[in-house]
mmCIF file with all atom_site columns, C-alpha atoms in Angstrom:
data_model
loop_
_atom_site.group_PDB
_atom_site.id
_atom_site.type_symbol
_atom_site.label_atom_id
_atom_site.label_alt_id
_atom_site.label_comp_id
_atom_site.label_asym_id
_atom_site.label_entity_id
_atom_site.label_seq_id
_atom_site.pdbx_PDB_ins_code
_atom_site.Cartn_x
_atom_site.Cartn_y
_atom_site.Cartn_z
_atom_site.occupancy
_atom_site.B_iso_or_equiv
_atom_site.pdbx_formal_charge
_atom_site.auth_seq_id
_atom_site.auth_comp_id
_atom_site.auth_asym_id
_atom_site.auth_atom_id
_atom_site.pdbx_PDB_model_num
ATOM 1  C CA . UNK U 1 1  ? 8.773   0.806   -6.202  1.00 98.00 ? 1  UNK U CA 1
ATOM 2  C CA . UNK U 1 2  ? 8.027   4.288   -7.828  1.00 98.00 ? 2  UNK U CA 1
ATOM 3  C CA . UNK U 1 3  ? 4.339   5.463   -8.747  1.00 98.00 ? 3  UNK U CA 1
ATOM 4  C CA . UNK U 1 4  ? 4.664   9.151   -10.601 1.00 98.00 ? 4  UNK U CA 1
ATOM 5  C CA . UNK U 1 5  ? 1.709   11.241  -11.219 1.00 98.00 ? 5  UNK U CA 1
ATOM 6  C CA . UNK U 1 6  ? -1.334  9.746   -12.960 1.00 98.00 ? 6  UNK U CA 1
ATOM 7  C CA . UNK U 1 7  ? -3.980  7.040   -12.316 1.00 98.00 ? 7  UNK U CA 1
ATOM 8  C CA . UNK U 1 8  ? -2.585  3.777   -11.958 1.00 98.00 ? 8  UNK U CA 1
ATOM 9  C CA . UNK U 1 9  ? -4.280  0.441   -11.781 1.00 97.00 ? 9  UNK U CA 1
ATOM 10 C CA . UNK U 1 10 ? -1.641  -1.589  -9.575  1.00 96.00 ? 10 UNK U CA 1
ATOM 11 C CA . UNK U 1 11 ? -3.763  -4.304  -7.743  1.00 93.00 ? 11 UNK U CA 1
ATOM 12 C CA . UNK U 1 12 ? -2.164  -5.868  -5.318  1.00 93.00 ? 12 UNK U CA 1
ATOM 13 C CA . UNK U 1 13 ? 1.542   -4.318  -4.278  1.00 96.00 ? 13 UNK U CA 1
ATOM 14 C CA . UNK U 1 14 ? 3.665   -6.451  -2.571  1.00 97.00 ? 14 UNK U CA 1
ATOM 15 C CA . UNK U 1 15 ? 6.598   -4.875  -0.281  1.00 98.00 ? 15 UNK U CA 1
ATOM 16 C CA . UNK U 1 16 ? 9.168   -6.653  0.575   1.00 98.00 ? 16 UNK U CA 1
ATOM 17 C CA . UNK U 1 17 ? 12.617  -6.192  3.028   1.00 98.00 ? 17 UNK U CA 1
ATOM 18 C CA . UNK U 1 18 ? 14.606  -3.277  2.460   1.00 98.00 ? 18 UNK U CA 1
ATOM 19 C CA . UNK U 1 19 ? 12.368  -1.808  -0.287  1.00 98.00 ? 19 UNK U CA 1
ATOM 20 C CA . UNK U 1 20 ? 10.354  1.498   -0.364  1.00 98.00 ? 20 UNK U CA 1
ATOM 21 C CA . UNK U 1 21 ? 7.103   2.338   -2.056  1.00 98.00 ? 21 UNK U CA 1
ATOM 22 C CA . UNK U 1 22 ? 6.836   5.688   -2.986  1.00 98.00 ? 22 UNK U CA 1
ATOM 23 C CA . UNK U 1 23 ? 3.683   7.269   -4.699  1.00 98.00 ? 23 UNK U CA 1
ATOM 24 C CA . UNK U 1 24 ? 4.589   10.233  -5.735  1.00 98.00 ? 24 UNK U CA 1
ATOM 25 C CA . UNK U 1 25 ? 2.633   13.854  -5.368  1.00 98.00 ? 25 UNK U CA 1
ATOM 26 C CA . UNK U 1 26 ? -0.264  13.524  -8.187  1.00 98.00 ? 26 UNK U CA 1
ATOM 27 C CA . UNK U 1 27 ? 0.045   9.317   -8.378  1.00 98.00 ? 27 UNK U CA 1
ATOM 28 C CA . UNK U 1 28 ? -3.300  7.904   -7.915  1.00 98.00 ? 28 UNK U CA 1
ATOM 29 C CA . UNK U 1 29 ? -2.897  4.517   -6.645  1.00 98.00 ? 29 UNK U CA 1
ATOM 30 C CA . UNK U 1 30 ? -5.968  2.034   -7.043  1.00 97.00 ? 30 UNK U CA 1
ATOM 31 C CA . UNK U 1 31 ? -5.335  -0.814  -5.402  1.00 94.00 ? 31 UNK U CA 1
ATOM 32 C CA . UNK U 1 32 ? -3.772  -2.404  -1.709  1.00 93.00 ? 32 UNK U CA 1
ATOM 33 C CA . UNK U 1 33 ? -0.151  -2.892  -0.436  1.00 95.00 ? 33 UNK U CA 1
ATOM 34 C CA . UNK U 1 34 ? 0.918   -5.868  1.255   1.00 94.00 ? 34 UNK U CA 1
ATOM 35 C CA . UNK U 1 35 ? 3.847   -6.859  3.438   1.00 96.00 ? 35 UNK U CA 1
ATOM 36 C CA . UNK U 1 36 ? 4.631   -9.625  5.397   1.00 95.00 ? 36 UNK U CA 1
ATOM 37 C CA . UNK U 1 37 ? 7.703   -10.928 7.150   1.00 97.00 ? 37 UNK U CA 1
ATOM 38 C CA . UNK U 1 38 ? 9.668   -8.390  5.632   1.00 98.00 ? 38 UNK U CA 1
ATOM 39 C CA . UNK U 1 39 ? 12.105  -5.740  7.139   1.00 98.00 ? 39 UNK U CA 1
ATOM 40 C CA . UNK U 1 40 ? 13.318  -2.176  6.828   1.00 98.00 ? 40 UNK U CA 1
ATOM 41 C CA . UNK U 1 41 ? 9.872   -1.410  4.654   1.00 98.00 ? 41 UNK U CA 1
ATOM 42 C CA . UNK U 1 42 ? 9.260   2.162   3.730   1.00 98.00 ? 42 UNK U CA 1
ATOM 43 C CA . UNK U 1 43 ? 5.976   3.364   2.046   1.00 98.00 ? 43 UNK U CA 1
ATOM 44 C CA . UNK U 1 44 ? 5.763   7.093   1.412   1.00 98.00 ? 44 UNK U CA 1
ATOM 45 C CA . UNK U 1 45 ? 4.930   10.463  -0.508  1.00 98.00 ? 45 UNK U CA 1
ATOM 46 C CA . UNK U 1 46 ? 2.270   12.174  -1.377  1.00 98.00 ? 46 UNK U CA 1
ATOM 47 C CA . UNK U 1 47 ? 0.261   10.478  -3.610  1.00 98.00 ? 47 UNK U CA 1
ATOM 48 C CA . UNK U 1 48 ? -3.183  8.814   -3.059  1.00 98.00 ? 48 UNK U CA 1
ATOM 49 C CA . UNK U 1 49 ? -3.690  4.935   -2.371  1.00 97.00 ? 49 UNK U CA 1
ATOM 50 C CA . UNK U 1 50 ? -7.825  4.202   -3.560  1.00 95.00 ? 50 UNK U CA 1
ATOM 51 C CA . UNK U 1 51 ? -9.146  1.348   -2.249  1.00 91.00 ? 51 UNK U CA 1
ATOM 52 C CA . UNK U 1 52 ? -12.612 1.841   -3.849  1.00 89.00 ? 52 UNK U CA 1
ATOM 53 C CA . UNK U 1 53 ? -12.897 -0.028  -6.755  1.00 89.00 ? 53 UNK U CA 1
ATOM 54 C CA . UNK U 1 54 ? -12.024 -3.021  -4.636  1.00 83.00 ? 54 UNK U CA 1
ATOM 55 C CA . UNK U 1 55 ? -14.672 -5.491  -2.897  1.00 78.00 ? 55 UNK U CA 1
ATOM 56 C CA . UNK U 1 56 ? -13.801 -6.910  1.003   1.00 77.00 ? 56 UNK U CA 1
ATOM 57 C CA . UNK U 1 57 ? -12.306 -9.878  0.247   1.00 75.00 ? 57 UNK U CA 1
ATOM 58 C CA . UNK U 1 58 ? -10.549 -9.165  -3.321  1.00 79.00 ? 58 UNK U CA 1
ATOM 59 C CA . UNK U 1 59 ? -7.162  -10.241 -2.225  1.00 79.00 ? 59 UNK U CA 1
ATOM 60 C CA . UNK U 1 60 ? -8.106  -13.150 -0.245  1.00 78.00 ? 60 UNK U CA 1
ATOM 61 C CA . UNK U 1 61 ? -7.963  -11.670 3.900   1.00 73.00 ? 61 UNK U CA 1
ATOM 62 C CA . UNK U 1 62 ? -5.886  -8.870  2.857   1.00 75.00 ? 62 UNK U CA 1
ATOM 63 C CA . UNK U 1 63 ? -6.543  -5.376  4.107   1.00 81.00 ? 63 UNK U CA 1
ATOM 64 C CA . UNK U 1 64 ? -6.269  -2.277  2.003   1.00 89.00 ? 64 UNK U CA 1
ATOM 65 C CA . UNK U 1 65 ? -2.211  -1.825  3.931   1.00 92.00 ? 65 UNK U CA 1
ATOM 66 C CA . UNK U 1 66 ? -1.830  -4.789  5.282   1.00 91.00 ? 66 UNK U CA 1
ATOM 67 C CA . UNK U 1 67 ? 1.873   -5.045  7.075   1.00 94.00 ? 67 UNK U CA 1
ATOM 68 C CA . UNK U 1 68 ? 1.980   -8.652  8.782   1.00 94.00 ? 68 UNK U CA 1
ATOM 69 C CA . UNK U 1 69 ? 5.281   -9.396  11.079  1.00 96.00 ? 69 UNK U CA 1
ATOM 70 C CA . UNK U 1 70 ? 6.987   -7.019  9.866   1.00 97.00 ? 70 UNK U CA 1
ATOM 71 C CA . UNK U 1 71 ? 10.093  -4.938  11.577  1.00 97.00 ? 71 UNK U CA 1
ATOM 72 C CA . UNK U 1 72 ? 11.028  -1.688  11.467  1.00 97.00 ? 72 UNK U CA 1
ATOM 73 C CA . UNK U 1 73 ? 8.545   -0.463  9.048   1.00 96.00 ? 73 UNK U CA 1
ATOM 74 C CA . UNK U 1 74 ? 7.600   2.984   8.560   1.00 96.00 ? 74 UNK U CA 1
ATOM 75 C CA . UNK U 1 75 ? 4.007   4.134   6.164   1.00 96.00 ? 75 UNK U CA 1
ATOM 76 C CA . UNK U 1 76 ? 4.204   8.291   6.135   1.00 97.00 ? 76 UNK U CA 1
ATOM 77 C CA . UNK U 1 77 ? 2.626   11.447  3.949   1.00 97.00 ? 77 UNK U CA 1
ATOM 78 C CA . UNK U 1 78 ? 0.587   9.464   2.061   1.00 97.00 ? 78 UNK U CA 1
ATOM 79 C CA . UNK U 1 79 ? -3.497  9.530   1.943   1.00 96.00 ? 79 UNK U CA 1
ATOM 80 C CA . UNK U 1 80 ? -5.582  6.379   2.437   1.00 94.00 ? 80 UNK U CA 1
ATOM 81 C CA . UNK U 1 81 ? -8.769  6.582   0.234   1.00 93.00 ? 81 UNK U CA 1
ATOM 82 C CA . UNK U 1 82 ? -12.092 4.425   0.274   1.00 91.00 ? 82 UNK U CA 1
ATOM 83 C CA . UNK U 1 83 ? -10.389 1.921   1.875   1.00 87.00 ? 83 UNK U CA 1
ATOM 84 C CA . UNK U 1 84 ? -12.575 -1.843  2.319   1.00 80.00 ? 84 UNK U CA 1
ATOM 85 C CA . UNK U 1 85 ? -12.662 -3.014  5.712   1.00 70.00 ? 85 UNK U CA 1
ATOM 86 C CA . UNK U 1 86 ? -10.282 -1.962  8.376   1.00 68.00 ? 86 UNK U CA 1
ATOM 87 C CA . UNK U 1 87 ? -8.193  0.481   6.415   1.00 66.00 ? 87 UNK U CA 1
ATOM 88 C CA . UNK U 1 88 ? -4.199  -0.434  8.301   1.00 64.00 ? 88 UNK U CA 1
#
């Protein structure tokens, strides 16, 4: 799952085994990423994940990078922004 440079308004990105999501240096990501009993998940780059223009609560108990039983899963370089609640 690729994310170039720009703003993007993605909602709710779900993850699932053997995939990667990378945001790419200059990708403004609005929005939350969710995994869940999923393996061999990668989420990386440099780009910006915004949690701001989301409420607690919008996707039902989901947190802003939510990875739920989940093996061998790996989140690195990117930046975590405004997060609601508990950010990961």
């Amino acid at each position: 799952i690729y994310y170039g440079p720009g703003d993007h308004q993605a909602g709710q990105i779900r993850v699932r085994s053997g995939q990667t999501l990378y945001l790419a240096p200059g990708a403004f990501v609005r929005g939350a990423i969710v995994a869940e009993d999923a393996d061999d998940v990668t989420i990386r780059g440099r780009g910006v994940l915004y949690g701001g223009d989301y409420p607690r609560g919008a996707f039902d108990d989901a947190k802003f990078v939510m990875l739920t039983r989940c093996r061998r899963a790996r989140v690195e370089g990117i930046t975590l922004l405004d997060g609601f609640g508990w950010n990961m």
